[in-house]
GROMACS .gro file of C-alpha atoms in nm:
model
  323
    1MET     CA    1   0.000   0.000   0.000
    2THR     CA    2   0.135   0.343  -0.091
    3PRO     CA    3   0.180   0.626   0.162
    4GLU     CA    4  -0.082   0.825  -0.032
    5ARG     CA    5  -0.335   0.542  -0.007
    6ARG     CA    6  -0.275   0.509   0.367
    7ALA     CA    7  -0.321   0.883   0.411
    8GLY     CA    8  -0.652   0.874   0.227
    9LEU     CA    9  -0.781   0.583   0.433
   10ILE     CA   10  -0.678   0.747   0.762
   11LYS     CA   11  -0.848   1.071   0.668
   12ARG     CA   12  -1.169   0.891   0.578
   13ARG     CA   13  -1.163   0.695   0.903
   14SER     CA   14  -1.096   1.013   1.101
   15ARG     CA   15  -1.418   1.164   0.975
   16GLU     CA   16  -1.610   0.842   1.032
   17VAL     CA   17  -1.519   0.842   1.402
   18GLY     CA   18  -1.634   1.202   1.442
   19PHE     CA   19  -1.355   1.446   1.364
   20ASP     CA   20  -1.430   1.747   1.146
   21ALA     CA   21  -1.096   1.788   0.970
   22VAL     CA   22  -0.763   1.607   0.950
   23GLY     CA   23  -0.417   1.679   0.817
   24ILE     CA   24  -0.087   1.493   0.821
   25THR     CA   25   0.263   1.629   0.877
   26ASP     CA   26   0.609   1.516   0.977
   27LEU     CA   27   0.769   1.568   1.317
   28GLN     CA   28   1.056   1.793   1.222
   29PRO     CA   29   1.139   2.068   1.476
   30PRO     CA   30   0.899   2.366   1.456
   31PRO     CA   31   1.030   2.694   1.312
   32HIS     CA   32   0.950   2.908   1.619
   33ALA     CA   33   1.189   2.747   1.865
   34GLU     CA   34   1.366   3.069   1.965
   35ALA     CA   35   1.037   3.250   2.026
   36PHE     CA   36   0.923   2.968   2.253
   37ARG     CA   37   1.250   2.975   2.446
   38ARG     CA   38   1.222   3.352   2.500
   39TRP     CA   39   0.861   3.314   2.611
   40LEU     CA   40   0.969   3.068   2.878
   41GLU     CA   41   1.274   3.271   2.982
   42VAL     CA   42   1.077   3.587   3.056
   43GLY     CA   43   0.825   3.394   3.266
   44MET     CA   44   0.517   3.422   3.046
   45ALA     CA   45   0.422   3.061   3.123
   46GLY     CA   46   0.338   3.173   3.475
   47THR     CA   47   0.312   2.878   3.711
   48MET     CA   48   0.281   2.625   3.428
   49THR     CA   49   0.617   2.470   3.507
   50TYR     CA   50   0.533   2.167   3.296
   51MET     CA   51   0.594   2.384   2.990
   52SER     CA   52   0.962   2.414   3.083
   53HIS     CA   53   0.984   2.045   3.171
   54GLN     CA   54   0.845   1.956   2.828
   55ALA     CA   55   1.041   2.216   2.636
   56SER     CA   56   1.302   1.990   2.478
   57ARG     CA   57   1.039   1.754   2.338
   58ARG     CA   58   0.813   2.038   2.222
   59LEU     CA   59   1.111   2.183   2.036
   60ASP     CA   60   1.186   1.847   1.872
   61PRO     CA   61   0.863   1.645   1.831
   62ARG     CA   62   1.066   1.351   1.697
   63THR     CA   63   1.160   1.280   2.059
   64ILE     CA   64   0.801   1.258   2.189
   65VAL     CA   65   0.744   0.898   2.081
   66ALA     CA   66   1.055   0.701   1.990
   67GLY     CA   67   1.042   0.598   1.627
   68ALA     CA   68   0.741   0.809   1.529
   69GLY     CA   69   0.785   1.029   1.224
   70ARG     CA   70   0.431   1.140   1.136
   71ALA     CA   71   0.149   1.324   1.310
   72VAL     CA   72  -0.214   1.279   1.213
   73VAL     CA   73  -0.360   1.607   1.338
   74LEU     CA   74  -0.733   1.622   1.409
   75VAL     CA   75  -0.992   1.894   1.451
   76LYS     CA   76  -1.312   1.866   1.656
   77ASN     CA   77  -1.553   2.161   1.655
   78TYR     CA   78  -1.697   2.264   1.992
   79PHE     CA   79  -1.869   2.593   1.909
   80GLN     CA   80  -2.200   2.666   2.079
   81PRO     CA   81  -2.377   3.002   2.076
   82ASP     CA   82  -2.388   3.194   2.402
   83PRO     CA   83  -2.718   3.210   2.591
   84PRO     CA   84  -2.871   3.547   2.689
   85PRO     CA   85  -2.698   3.693   2.997
   86HIS     CA   86  -2.856   3.631   3.335
   87THR     CA   87  -2.817   3.848   3.644
   88GLY     CA   88  -2.590   3.706   3.909
   89THR     CA   89  -2.419   3.449   3.687
   90GLY     CA   90  -2.062   3.393   3.574
   91ARG     CA   91  -1.952   3.293   3.225
   92VAL     CA   92  -1.783   2.968   3.124
   93ALA     CA   93  -1.574   2.936   2.808
   94LYS     CA   94  -1.747   2.751   2.526
   95TYR     CA   95  -1.505   2.459   2.523
   96ALA     CA   96  -1.593   2.361   2.881
   97ARG     CA   97  -1.972   2.342   2.846
   98GLY     CA   98  -1.991   1.965   2.835
   99GLU     CA   99  -1.801   1.650   2.922
  100ASP     CA  100  -1.429   1.699   2.980
  101TYR     CA  101  -1.290   1.683   2.627
  102HIS     CA  102  -0.996   1.471   2.741
  103VAL     CA  103  -1.253   1.203   2.827
  104ALA     CA  104  -1.503   1.266   2.546
  105LEU     CA  105  -1.243   1.239   2.270
  106LYS     CA  106  -1.069   0.932   2.410
  107PRO     CA  107  -1.292   0.669   2.240
  108PRO     CA  108  -1.264   0.810   1.884
  109LEU     CA  109  -0.890   0.863   1.927
  110GLN     CA  110  -0.841   0.510   2.051
  111GLU     CA  111  -1.042   0.380   1.758
  112LEU     CA  112  -0.843   0.585   1.509
  113ALA     CA  113  -0.509   0.482   1.661
  114GLN     CA  114  -0.609   0.119   1.633
  115TYR     CA  115  -0.704   0.172   1.270
  116VAL     CA  116  -0.366   0.332   1.199
  117ARG     CA  117  -0.196   0.025   1.350
  118SER     CA  118  -0.406  -0.202   1.131
  119LEU     CA  119  -0.255  -0.042   0.821
  120GLY     CA  120   0.097  -0.147   0.919
  121THR     CA  121   0.275  -0.437   1.083
  122PRO     CA  122   0.180  -0.575   1.426
  123ASP     CA  123   0.440  -0.352   1.595
  124THR     CA  124   0.328  -0.029   1.425
  125ILE     CA  125   0.332   0.270   1.661
  126ALA     CA  126   0.020   0.484   1.696
  127LYS     CA  127  -0.006   0.693   2.014
  128TRP     CA  128  -0.279   0.952   2.058
  129TYR     CA  129  -0.279   1.285   2.243
  130VAL     CA  130  -0.541   1.547   2.317
  131ASP     CA  131  -0.408   1.857   2.491
  132PHE     CA  132  -0.170   1.671   2.720
  133GLY     CA  133   0.193   1.577   2.695
  134PRO     CA  134   0.459   1.774   2.507
  135VAL     CA  135   0.282   1.791   2.168
  136PRO     CA  136   0.295   2.137   1.997
  137GLU     CA  137  -0.052   2.091   1.848
  138ARG     CA  138  -0.093   2.431   1.681
  139GLU     CA  139   0.246   2.419   1.513
  140LEU     CA  140   0.177   2.070   1.382
  141ALA     CA  141  -0.173   2.166   1.270
  142GLN     CA  142  -0.042   2.461   1.068
  143ARG     CA  143   0.217   2.236   0.903
  144ALA     CA  144  -0.058   1.981   0.832
  145GLY     CA  145  -0.249   2.243   0.635
  146LEU     CA  146  -0.532   2.296   0.885
  147GLY     CA  147  -0.500   2.672   0.928
  148TRP     CA  148  -0.271   2.952   1.039
  149ILE     CA  149  -0.177   3.073   1.387
  150GLY     CA  150  -0.358   3.400   1.445
  151LYS     CA  151  -0.249   3.707   1.635
  152ASN     CA  152  -0.425   3.573   1.946
  153THR     CA  153  -0.209   3.255   1.918
  154MET     CA  154  -0.512   3.042   1.823
  155LEU     CA  155  -0.513   2.823   1.514
  156ILE     CA  156  -0.765   2.964   1.266
  157ASP     CA  157  -0.930   2.750   1.000
  158PRO     CA  158  -1.060   2.970   0.715
  159THR     CA  159  -1.373   2.755   0.686
  160ARG     CA  160  -1.473   2.725   1.055
  161GLY     CA  161  -1.285   2.982   1.265
  162SER     CA  162  -1.100   2.874   1.579
  163TYR     CA  163  -1.353   2.712   1.810
  164PHE     CA  164  -1.220   2.359   1.796
  165PHE     CA  165  -1.009   2.108   1.984
  166LEU     CA  166  -0.686   1.976   1.839
  167ALA     CA  167  -0.574   1.618   1.885
  168ALA     CA  168  -0.302   1.407   1.728
  169VAL     CA  169  -0.198   1.050   1.662
  170LEU     CA  170   0.180   1.006   1.637
  171THR     CA  171   0.293   0.710   1.432
  172ASP     CA  172   0.587   0.548   1.259
  173LEU     CA  173   0.366   0.446   0.966
  174GLU     CA  174   0.474   0.583   0.629
  175ILE     CA  175   0.198   0.826   0.535
  176ALA     CA  176   0.193   1.102   0.275
  177VAL     CA  177   0.204   1.447   0.433
  178ASP     CA  178  -0.004   1.754   0.348
  179GLN     CA  179   0.122   2.092   0.240
  180PRO     CA  180   0.150   2.346   0.524
  181PHE     CA  181  -0.088   2.640   0.547
  182GLU     CA  182   0.150   2.923   0.458
  183ALA     CA  183  -0.086   3.221   0.427
  184ASP     CA  184  -0.142   3.466   0.714
  185ARG     CA  185  -0.501   3.582   0.672
  186CYS     CA  186  -0.515   3.808   0.977
  187GLY     CA  187  -0.393   4.100   0.767
  188SER     CA  188  -0.400   4.429   0.956
  189CYS     CA  189  -0.685   4.319   1.186
  190ARG     CA  190  -0.620   4.375   1.559
  191ARG     CA  191  -0.963   4.305   1.702
  192CYS     CA  192  -0.848   4.014   1.918
  193LEU     CA  193  -0.556   4.209   2.062
  194ASP     CA  194  -0.752   4.527   2.128
  195ALA     CA  195  -1.047   4.344   2.285
  196CYS     CA  196  -0.843   4.172   2.557
  197PRO     CA  197  -0.948   4.342   2.884
  198THR     CA  198  -0.628   4.247   3.067
  199ASP     CA  199  -0.380   4.344   2.792
  200ALA     CA  200  -0.248   3.988   2.780
  201PHE     CA  201  -0.091   4.032   2.435
  202PRO     CA  202   0.232   4.234   2.459
  203GLU     CA  203   0.272   4.184   2.084
  204GLU     CA  204   0.114   3.991   1.800
  205ARG     CA  205   0.118   3.612   1.854
  206VAL     CA  206   0.264   3.647   2.203
  207LEU     CA  207   0.040   3.569   2.499
  208ASP     CA  208   0.149   3.660   2.850
  209SER     CA  209  -0.028   3.387   3.045
  210ARG     CA  210   0.011   3.582   3.368
  211ARG     CA  211  -0.246   3.834   3.243
  212CYS     CA  212  -0.472   3.593   3.054
  213ILE     CA  213  -0.817   3.534   3.206
  214SER     CA  214  -0.816   3.173   3.087
  215TYR     CA  215  -0.487   3.102   3.259
  216LEU     CA  216  -0.583   3.290   3.575
  217THR     CA  217  -0.920   3.117   3.620
  218ILE     CA  218  -0.800   2.767   3.526
  219GLU     CA  219  -0.426   2.710   3.570
  220HIS     CA  220  -0.321   2.965   3.834
  221ARG     CA  221  -0.318   2.838   4.189
  222GLY     CA  222  -0.368   3.063   4.489
  223GLU     CA  223  -0.489   3.421   4.493
  224ILE     CA  224  -0.498   3.636   4.180
  225ASP     CA  225  -0.331   3.979   4.167
  226PRO     CA  226  -0.604   4.224   4.281
  227SER     CA  227  -0.497   4.473   4.012
  228ILE     CA  228  -0.640   4.233   3.750
  229HIS     CA  229  -0.967   4.148   3.927
  230GLU     CA  230  -1.184   4.416   3.770
  231ALA     CA  231  -1.071   4.334   3.416
  232MET     CA  232  -1.175   3.971   3.467
  233GLY     CA  233  -1.540   4.074   3.463
  234ASP     CA  234  -1.784   3.789   3.515
  235TRP     CA  235  -1.566   3.508   3.376
  236VAL     CA  236  -1.537   3.214   3.616
  237PHE     CA  237  -1.375   2.958   3.386
  238GLY     CA  238  -1.175   3.052   3.081
  239CYS     CA  239  -1.246   3.338   2.843
  240ASP     CA  240  -1.365   3.362   2.481
  241ILE     CA  241  -1.324   3.734   2.416
  242CYS     CA  242  -1.033   3.720   2.172
  243GLN     CA  243  -1.212   3.449   1.976
  244ASP     CA  244  -1.559   3.601   1.990
  245VAL     CA  245  -1.442   3.919   1.817
  246CYS     CA  246  -1.240   3.740   1.547
  247PRO     CA  247  -1.404   3.800   1.206
  248TRP     CA  248  -1.334   3.441   1.106
  249ASN     CA  249  -1.548   3.320   1.396
  250VAL     CA  250  -1.814   3.585   1.349
  251LYS     CA  251  -1.858   3.473   0.989
  252PHE     CA  252  -1.786   3.100   0.992
  253ALA     CA  253  -1.827   2.946   1.340
  254VAL     CA  254  -2.117   2.699   1.333
  255ALA     CA  255  -2.259   2.506   1.628
  256ASP     CA  256  -2.137   2.151   1.679
  257ALA     CA  257  -2.408   1.926   1.536
  258ASP     CA  258  -2.344   1.601   1.725
  259SER     CA  259  -2.360   1.495   2.089
  260GLN     CA  260  -2.010   1.346   2.111
  261LEU     CA  261  -1.893   1.619   2.350
  262GLY     CA  262  -2.202   1.604   2.572
  263ALA     CA  263  -2.273   1.977   2.550
  264ASP     CA  264  -2.492   2.108   2.834
  265PRO     CA  265  -2.629   2.463   2.787
  266ALA     CA  266  -2.671   2.491   3.165
  267LEU     CA  267  -2.292   2.505   3.199
  268ALA     CA  268  -2.264   2.826   2.995
  269SER     CA  269  -2.343   3.049   3.293
  270LEU     CA  270  -2.326   2.954   3.660
  271ASP     CA  271  -2.494   3.107   3.962
  272LEU     CA  272  -2.216   3.302   4.128
  273LEU     CA  273  -2.341   3.295   4.485
  274GLU     CA  274  -2.401   2.921   4.462
  275LEU     CA  275  -2.054   2.868   4.314
  276ALA     CA  276  -1.885   3.089   4.575
  277THR     CA  277  -2.035   2.884   4.857
  278ILE     CA  278  -2.033   2.535   4.706
  279THR     CA  279  -1.886   2.256   4.915
  280ASP     CA  280  -1.614   2.027   4.783
  281ASP     CA  281  -1.850   1.729   4.767
  282ALA     CA  282  -2.122   1.925   4.588
  283PHE     CA  283  -1.869   2.060   4.341
  284ASP     CA  284  -1.732   1.714   4.261
  285SER     CA  285  -2.082   1.576   4.217
  286ARG     CA  286  -2.197   1.853   3.984
  287PHE     CA  287  -1.881   1.935   3.788
  288GLY     CA  288  -1.646   1.638   3.829
  289TRP     CA  289  -1.729   1.514   3.479
  290THR     CA  290  -1.640   1.848   3.316
  291ALA     CA  291  -1.324   2.048   3.249
  292LEU     CA  292  -1.422   2.270   3.545
  293GLU     CA  293  -1.254   2.008   3.761
  294ARG     CA  294  -0.915   2.147   3.654
  295PRO     CA  295  -0.905   2.445   3.898
  296GLY     CA  296  -1.104   2.243   4.152
  297PRO     CA  297  -1.353   2.376   4.407
  298ASN     CA  298  -1.102   2.616   4.565
  299GLY     CA  299  -1.018   2.775   4.232
  300MET     CA  300  -1.380   2.802   4.122
  301ARG     CA  301  -1.489   2.954   4.454
  302ARG     CA  302  -1.208   3.210   4.418
  303ASN     CA  303  -1.319   3.293   4.064
  304ALA     CA  304  -1.681   3.331   4.174
  305ARG     CA  305  -1.587   3.568   4.456
  306ILE     CA  306  -1.398   3.790   4.212
  307ALA     CA  307  -1.690   3.791   3.969
  308LEU     CA  308  -1.935   3.874   4.249
  309HIS     CA  309  -1.725   4.178   4.339
  310ASN     CA  310  -1.714   4.282   3.976
  311ILE     CA  311  -2.089   4.269   3.925
  312GLY     CA  312  -2.153   4.446   4.255
  313GLU     CA  313  -2.319   4.159   4.438
  314ALA     CA  314  -2.053   4.074   4.695
  315SER     CA  315  -2.274   4.223   4.967
  316SER     CA  316  -2.506   3.922   4.929
  317TRP     CA  317  -2.240   3.680   5.055
  318PRO     CA  318  -2.299   3.490   5.377
  319THR     CA  319  -2.059   3.575   5.658
  320SER     CA  320  -1.870   3.247   5.616
  321LEU     CA  321  -1.748   3.106   5.282
  322PRO     CA  322  -1.582   2.773   5.211
  323ARG     CA  323  -1.219   2.797   5.103
   0.00000   0.00000   0.00000
């Protein structure tokens, strides 16, 4: 079987198991190595120390899985329209309004990896990843022809915008690769940069995580710098602002049509007072199946307290709050 034939079969199977787009690339070192090193050196990763620990493998994807030379890069749309705003609620980023995507995408990725193995010898390598491990997904996706990296550092597909998950299957199977997406279609547009309320973009395609609402509400542990509180608005998990204003999303983002991700509209906005006072057990019972588990009950209570201050309802707190 030719590498081209294998590539065609893998792409067809990728769509059959539920992915919206697929591209294939090699695992040569990405071209932005120096920029990534500088980003780490100046501390823009914040407390995400795993980024430094993974740096050598991110800078040379050939070292991620011994023997692997190809990446099958996959796209899964998660866009859902926002509900009308409700008084006293906090916003949740679109990607987290359903089952934790690490869990939801595991079955189709396992199925695809097994299919890739079936196209080779019994010892063929096919290891899948979805937003974990040292895989530079956006770099690989651009090289696999799936879009370009926008000024807000998100991968943008000219046919669907940027509201999608990226996953990958790394393999040693000989597969034909796709041409990279070379065009930069952002042009002179700065809407994503100018809309960021915390000024988290010191320059185009550079995100200072320490000022990013998504990082602060999800990854950051402990208290958040009070000077940033007001700019965080009513976000309690993640932030979609730089994507919401992107013309490519305004024009092309379409709601996910299947139930693979278990979308729940009730997760789009959460009662702030309830969230600020929720017990650990109640939190685990209600949100343990979602991505909201990442910051845990302590982090989500913290985020809710900040949002309550911002919307002027902190006076309604009880005298004692769980921490």
